[in-house]
Coordinates of C-alpha atoms in Angstrom, one line a residue:
M1 CA 32.6 275.2 -37.5
D2 CA 33.3 271.5 -37.7
L3 CA 30.2 271.1 -39.9
I4 CA 31.7 273.6 -42.4
K5 CA 35.2 271.9 -42.3
N6 CA 33.7 268.5 -42.9
C7 CA 31.7 269.7 -45.9
D8 CA 32.9 268.5 -49.3
R9 CA 32.8 272.0 -50.7
Y10 CA 35.1 273.2 -48.0
K11 CA 37.5 270.3 -48.5
N12 CA 37.6 270.9 -52.3
D13 CA 37.8 274.8 -52.2
P14 CA 38.4 276.2 -48.7
E15 CA 39.4 279.6 -50.1
S16 CA 36.0 280.3 -51.7
V17 CA 34.3 279.1 -48.5
H18 CA 36.4 281.6 -46.4
E19 CA 35.7 284.3 -49.0
L20 CA 32.0 283.7 -48.7
A21 CA 32.1 283.7 -44.9
N22 CA 34.0 287.0 -45.0
L23 CA 31.4 288.5 -47.4
I24 CA 28.6 287.5 -45.1
I25 CA 30.4 289.0 -42.1
E26 CA 31.1 292.3 -44.0
K27 CA 27.4 292.5 -45.1
R28 CA 26.2 292.0 -41.5
K29 CA 28.6 294.7 -40.2
S30 CA 27.4 297.1 -43.0
E31 CA 23.8 296.4 -42.1
E32 CA 24.4 297.0 -38.4
S33 CA 26.2 300.2 -39.2
Q34 CA 23.3 301.4 -41.4
Q35 CA 20.9 300.5 -38.6
L36 CA 22.8 302.5 -36.1
E37 CA 23.0 305.5 -38.4
L38 CA 19.2 305.3 -39.0
E39 CA 18.6 305.2 -35.2
K40 CA 20.8 308.4 -34.9
I41 CA 18.8 310.1 -37.6
R42 CA 15.5 309.1 -35.9
E43 CA 16.7 310.4 -32.5
K44 CA 17.9 313.7 -34.1
S45 CA 14.5 314.1 -35.8
K46 CA 12.7 313.5 -32.5
L47 CA 14.9 316.2 -30.8
D48 CA 14.3 318.6 -33.6
L49 CA 10.6 318.1 -33.4
E50 CA 10.6 318.6 -29.7
I51 CA 12.6 321.8 -30.1
A52 CA 10.1 323.0 -32.7
R53 CA 7.2 322.3 -30.4
I54 CA 8.9 324.2 -27.6
R55 CA 9.6 327.2 -29.8
A56 CA 6.0 327.1 -31.2
N57 CA 4.6 327.0 -27.6
D58 CA 6.8 329.9 -26.6
K59 CA 5.6 332.0 -29.6
D60 CA 2.0 331.1 -28.7
N61 CA 2.5 332.3 -25.2
N62 CA 4.0 335.6 -26.4
T63 CA 6.8 335.3 -23.9
E64 CA 10.2 337.0 -24.3
V65 CA 12.7 334.3 -24.1
S66 CA 15.7 335.8 -25.8
C67 CA 18.2 334.6 -23.2
N68 CA 16.5 331.2 -23.1
D69 CA 16.8 331.0 -26.9
S70 CA 20.5 331.3 -26.7
S71 CA 20.6 328.6 -24.0
L72 CA 18.3 326.5 -26.2
D73 CA 20.5 327.0 -29.2
S74 CA 23.5 325.9 -27.1
L75 CA 21.7 322.8 -26.0
I76 CA 20.7 322.0 -29.6
K77 CA 24.3 322.4 -30.8
S78 CA 25.5 320.2 -27.9
I79 CA 23.0 317.5 -28.7
R80 CA 23.8 317.6 -32.5
T81 CA 27.5 317.3 -31.7
H82 CA 26.9 314.4 -29.4
L83 CA 24.8 312.6 -32.1
Q84 CA 27.5 312.9 -34.7

């Protein structure tokens, strides 16, 4: 911080230096937010893929899982709500 305060540009125009610093901070926050959102989307995609695999496996085995389907649907809704 002292390095910035001792800089000629800061001494001549401290407001623009503060503005630049704020822009950098906002950009980093935005990038972090976008990264978190991307991670949520990836996790949701993984869960959706796993659910699709489970359902495909159940169909291949020709098992009746009507009560399990409702439980699975409840689990899916719960996970999606949690991810949002």
